[in-house]
Coordinates of C-alpha atoms in Angstrom, one line a residue:
Chain R
L1 CA -1.0 -82.8 -22.8
E2 CA 1.3 -80.9 -25.2
E3 CA 1.5 -84.1 -27.3
D4 CA -2.2 -84.4 -27.2
E5 CA -2.7 -80.8 -28.3
K6 CA -0.3 -81.4 -31.2
A7 CA -2.2 -84.5 -32.3
I8 CA -5.5 -82.6 -32.1
R9 CA -4.1 -79.7 -34.2
E10 CA -2.9 -82.2 -36.7
I11 CA -6.5 -83.3 -37.2
I12 CA -7.4 -79.8 -38.4
T13 CA -4.5 -79.7 -40.8
R14 CA -5.5 -83.0 -42.2
I15 CA -9.1 -81.9 -42.7
E16 CA -7.9 -78.7 -44.4
Q17 CA -5.5 -80.5 -46.7
A18 CA -8.2 -83.0 -47.6
W19 CA -10.7 -80.3 -48.4
N20 CA -8.3 -78.4 -50.6
A21 CA -7.5 -81.6 -52.4
G22 CA -11.2 -82.3 -52.8
D23 CA -10.6 -85.7 -51.3
S24 CA -13.6 -86.9 -49.4
A25 CA -12.1 -90.1 -48.2
R26 CA -9.1 -88.2 -46.7
F27 CA -11.5 -85.7 -45.3
A28 CA -13.5 -88.4 -43.5
M29 CA -10.4 -90.2 -42.2
P30 CA -9.9 -88.2 -38.9
F31 CA -13.5 -89.0 -37.9
A32 CA -14.3 -91.9 -35.7
E33 CA -16.0 -94.8 -37.5
D34 CA -19.2 -94.0 -35.6
A35 CA -18.9 -90.2 -35.6
D36 CA -21.9 -87.9 -35.4
Y37 CA -22.0 -85.0 -37.9
V38 CA -24.6 -82.2 -38.1
V39 CA -24.4 -80.3 -41.4
V40 CA -24.9 -76.5 -41.9
N41 CA -28.4 -77.2 -43.2
G42 CA -29.4 -79.2 -40.1
M43 CA -29.1 -82.6 -41.6
Y44 CA -27.7 -85.4 -39.4
L45 CA -25.1 -87.8 -40.7
K46 CA -23.9 -90.9 -38.8
G47 CA -20.5 -92.4 -39.3
R48 CA -17.3 -92.0 -41.3
E49 CA -18.7 -93.5 -44.5
A50 CA -21.7 -91.1 -44.6
I51 CA -19.4 -88.2 -44.0
D52 CA -17.2 -89.3 -46.9
R53 CA -20.2 -89.7 -49.2
A54 CA -21.7 -86.3 -48.3
H55 CA -18.4 -84.6 -48.9
R56 CA -17.7 -86.4 -52.2
Q57 CA -21.0 -85.0 -53.3
I58 CA -20.2 -81.3 -52.3
F59 CA -16.6 -81.5 -53.5
D60 CA -18.0 -82.6 -57.0
T61 CA -20.6 -79.9 -57.2
F62 CA -21.2 -76.9 -54.9
Y63 CA -17.6 -76.7 -53.5
K64 CA -15.8 -78.0 -56.6
G65 CA -12.4 -76.3 -56.8
S66 CA -12.9 -74.4 -53.6
T67 CA -10.2 -73.8 -51.0
N68 CA -10.9 -73.7 -47.3
R69 CA -8.8 -72.3 -44.4
F70 CA -9.4 -73.7 -41.0
T71 CA -8.5 -71.8 -37.9
L72 CA -8.6 -73.1 -34.3
E73 CA -10.4 -70.6 -32.1
H74 CA -10.6 -72.5 -28.8
L75 CA -9.4 -75.8 -27.5
R76 CA -10.6 -77.0 -24.1
F77 CA -10.1 -80.4 -22.4
L78 CA -13.3 -81.7 -20.8
R79 CA -11.3 -84.7 -19.7
P80 CA -7.7 -85.8 -20.4
D81 CA -9.0 -87.8 -23.3
V82 CA -12.0 -85.6 -24.4
A83 CA -11.7 -82.1 -25.8
V84 CA -14.0 -79.6 -27.4
M85 CA -12.8 -77.2 -30.1
H86 CA -14.2 -74.4 -32.1
V87 CA -12.9 -74.1 -35.6
H88 CA -13.5 -71.3 -38.0
A89 CA -13.6 -72.2 -41.7
H90 CA -13.2 -69.7 -44.4
A91 CA -14.0 -71.1 -47.8
T92 CA -13.3 -69.4 -51.2
F93 CA -15.2 -70.8 -54.2
Q94 CA -13.6 -71.8 -57.5
D95 CA -14.2 -68.3 -59.0
G96 CA -11.9 -66.9 -56.3
V97 CA -14.5 -64.3 -55.3
R98 CA -17.5 -65.9 -53.5
E99 CA -16.8 -67.0 -50.0
S100 CA -18.5 -68.6 -47.1
K101 CA -17.6 -68.8 -43.4
A102 CA -18.6 -71.4 -40.9
R103 CA -18.0 -72.1 -37.2
G104 CA -17.8 -75.7 -36.1
T105 CA -17.8 -77.4 -32.7
W106 CA -15.6 -80.5 -32.9
I107 CA -15.6 -83.0 -30.1
V108 CA -12.4 -85.1 -30.2
T109 CA -11.6 -88.1 -28.1
K110 CA -8.5 -90.2 -27.6
E111 CA -9.1 -93.9 -28.1
D112 CA -6.2 -96.4 -28.0
D113 CA -3.7 -93.5 -28.0
A114 CA -5.1 -91.9 -31.1
W115 CA -7.3 -88.8 -31.3
S116 CA -10.3 -88.7 -33.6
I117 CA -13.4 -86.6 -34.1
A118 CA -16.4 -88.2 -32.2
A119 CA -18.9 -85.4 -32.9
F120 CA -19.0 -82.5 -35.3
H121 CA -21.5 -79.7 -35.7
N122 CA -21.1 -76.9 -38.3
T123 CA -23.0 -73.7 -38.8
T124 CA -22.7 -71.0 -41.5
I125 CA -21.8 -67.7 -40.0
T126 CA -24.5 -65.2 -41.0
V127 CA -24.0 -62.5 -38.3
P128 CA -21.7 -59.7 -39.3
G129 CA -18.3 -59.8 -37.6
A130 CA -18.7 -63.3 -36.1
Chain N
L1 CA -26.1 -95.4 -16.1
E2 CA -29.9 -95.4 -15.9
E3 CA -29.7 -92.7 -13.2
D4 CA -27.4 -90.7 -15.5
E5 CA -29.7 -91.0 -18.4
K6 CA -32.5 -89.8 -16.3
A7 CA -30.6 -86.8 -15.1
I8 CA -29.6 -85.9 -18.6
R9 CA -33.2 -86.2 -19.9
E10 CA -34.2 -83.8 -17.1
I11 CA -31.9 -81.2 -18.5
I12 CA -33.9 -81.2 -21.7
T13 CA -37.2 -80.9 -19.8
R14 CA -35.8 -78.0 -17.8
I15 CA -34.6 -76.2 -20.9
E16 CA -38.0 -76.8 -22.6
Q17 CA -39.9 -75.5 -19.5
A18 CA -37.7 -72.4 -19.3
W19 CA -38.1 -71.6 -22.9
N20 CA -41.9 -71.9 -22.7
A21 CA -41.9 -69.6 -19.6
G22 CA -39.7 -67.2 -21.5
D23 CA -37.3 -67.3 -18.5
S24 CA -33.7 -66.8 -19.7
A25 CA -32.1 -67.3 -16.2
R26 CA -33.9 -70.7 -15.9
F27 CA -32.9 -71.5 -19.4
A28 CA -29.2 -70.9 -18.7
M29 CA -29.2 -72.8 -15.4
P30 CA -28.5 -76.3 -16.7
F31 CA -25.4 -74.9 -18.5
A32 CA -22.0 -75.1 -16.9
E33 CA -20.7 -71.8 -15.7
D34 CA -18.0 -71.9 -18.5
A35 CA -20.2 -73.5 -21.2
D36 CA -19.6 -72.9 -24.9
Y37 CA -22.6 -72.0 -27.1
V38 CA -22.7 -71.6 -30.8
V39 CA -25.9 -69.9 -32.0
V40 CA -27.8 -70.7 -35.2
N41 CA -26.3 -67.6 -36.9
G42 CA -22.7 -68.8 -36.1
M43 CA -22.2 -66.4 -33.2
Y44 CA -20.1 -67.8 -30.3
L45 CA -21.1 -67.3 -26.7
K46 CA -19.0 -68.1 -23.6
G47 CA -20.5 -68.9 -20.3
R48 CA -23.8 -69.2 -18.5
E49 CA -24.3 -65.5 -18.1
A50 CA -23.8 -64.7 -21.8
I51 CA -26.3 -67.5 -22.6
D52 CA -28.8 -66.0 -20.2
R53 CA -28.4 -62.5 -21.7
A54 CA -28.7 -63.7 -25.3
H55 CA -31.9 -65.6 -24.5
R56 CA -33.4 -62.8 -22.5
Q57 CA -33.0 -60.7 -25.6
I58 CA -34.7 -63.2 -28.0
F59 CA -37.4 -64.1 -25.5
D60 CA -38.2 -60.4 -25.3
T61 CA -38.3 -59.9 -29.1
F62 CA -38.1 -62.5 -31.9
Y63 CA -39.3 -65.4 -29.8
K64 CA -41.6 -63.6 -27.5
G65 CA -44.6 -65.8 -26.7
S66 CA -43.3 -68.7 -28.6
T67 CA -43.4 -72.3 -27.5
N68 CA -40.7 -74.9 -28.1
R69 CA -40.9 -78.7 -28.1
F70 CA -37.5 -80.4 -27.5
T71 CA -37.1 -84.1 -28.6
L72 CA -34.1 -86.2 -27.7
E73 CA -32.9 -87.9 -30.9
H74 CA -29.7 -89.6 -29.8
L75 CA -27.8 -90.0 -26.6
R76 CA -24.4 -91.5 -26.6
F77 CA -21.9 -91.8 -23.8
L78 CA -18.4 -91.0 -24.9
R79 CA -17.2 -91.7 -21.3
P80 CA -19.2 -92.7 -18.2
D81 CA -19.3 -88.9 -17.3
V82 CA -19.4 -87.4 -20.8
A83 CA -22.2 -87.7 -23.3
V84 CA -23.2 -86.3 -26.7
M85 CA -26.9 -85.7 -27.5
H86 CA -28.8 -84.6 -30.5
V87 CA -31.9 -82.6 -29.7
H88 CA -34.6 -81.6 -32.1
A89 CA -36.4 -78.3 -31.3
H90 CA -39.6 -77.4 -32.9
A91 CA -40.7 -73.8 -32.1
T92 CA -44.0 -72.2 -32.8
F93 CA -44.2 -68.5 -32.8
Q94 CA -46.6 -66.3 -30.8
D95 CA -49.0 -66.2 -33.8
G96 CA -49.4 -70.0 -33.6
V97 CA -48.6 -70.3 -37.2
R98 CA -45.0 -69.6 -38.1
E99 CA -42.5 -72.2 -36.9
S100 CA -38.9 -73.0 -36.9
K101 CA -37.0 -76.2 -36.4
A102 CA -33.5 -76.7 -35.2
R103 CA -31.1 -79.5 -34.4
G104 CA -28.6 -79.2 -31.6
T105 CA -25.6 -81.0 -30.4
W106 CA -25.4 -80.9 -26.7
I107 CA -22.3 -82.1 -24.9
V108 CA -23.1 -82.9 -21.2
T109 CA -20.6 -83.8 -18.5
K110 CA -21.0 -85.0 -14.9
E111 CA -19.1 -82.9 -12.4
D112 CA -19.4 -83.5 -8.6
D113 CA -22.3 -85.9 -9.3
A114 CA -24.4 -83.4 -11.3
W115 CA -24.8 -83.3 -15.1
S116 CA -24.6 -80.0 -16.9
I117 CA -24.2 -78.8 -20.5
A118 CA -20.5 -78.1 -21.3
A119 CA -20.9 -77.3 -25.0
F120 CA -23.9 -76.6 -27.1
H121 CA -24.2 -75.9 -30.9
N122 CA -27.5 -75.3 -32.7
T123 CA -28.4 -75.1 -36.3
T124 CA -31.7 -74.2 -38.0
I125 CA -33.0 -77.0 -40.1
T126 CA -33.3 -75.8 -43.7
V127 CA -33.3 -79.2 -45.6
P128 CA -36.7 -80.7 -46.2
G129 CA -37.5 -83.7 -44.1
A130 CA -34.6 -83.3 -41.7

């Protein structure tokens, strides 16, 4: 289980590094091929390629030059090979001033000894202090 | 599996009926005792009782007299006893005019032969057509 937790935490690190490099393909890599993704605006994306494409778009425009810090808030194993995480994301825009905060639910599963993100749902935090 | 799918769909029906009755305790019932819940404003709630309390508050105020229609969009089994759903919720406020739409990711698990919601994450739909 310690090994599993380590592998799961590595997913967060990879996502963070990919975001900060503005690399959508790297960002999408830890997702399962058929992953589900619900965007902060409620849009539904299906699959790693759609996740790559959507992030390429935001990395080239709205979030260009931004940096994002991801913090694991909770990690809970629903099964030995299925876990739910809550991850806080604190993004600072290119101007170094504007920022946005989000909270995500990430469902990760272990398939053939490797962990990947099966389902992801993200929400902008609009309530003070949350 | 057909039995399981039926039981899972019943959870949606129960949630819808509870919402439309404005009954927060009934709303919270299909959640696991230790369920995780992320609200549309990014707030994190832990456990059935917190879910009950938060809904009692909105049923008494913002959503008083509203009706909500829940539609299952996707159901995917990650394991025989773990499934991920996407559920579309279309609420109409008491005035019969204003409305809001949300998309939720619901993670359901089967424990001791009964299905319940282990993790729930909801987002207001703000993108046209989604």
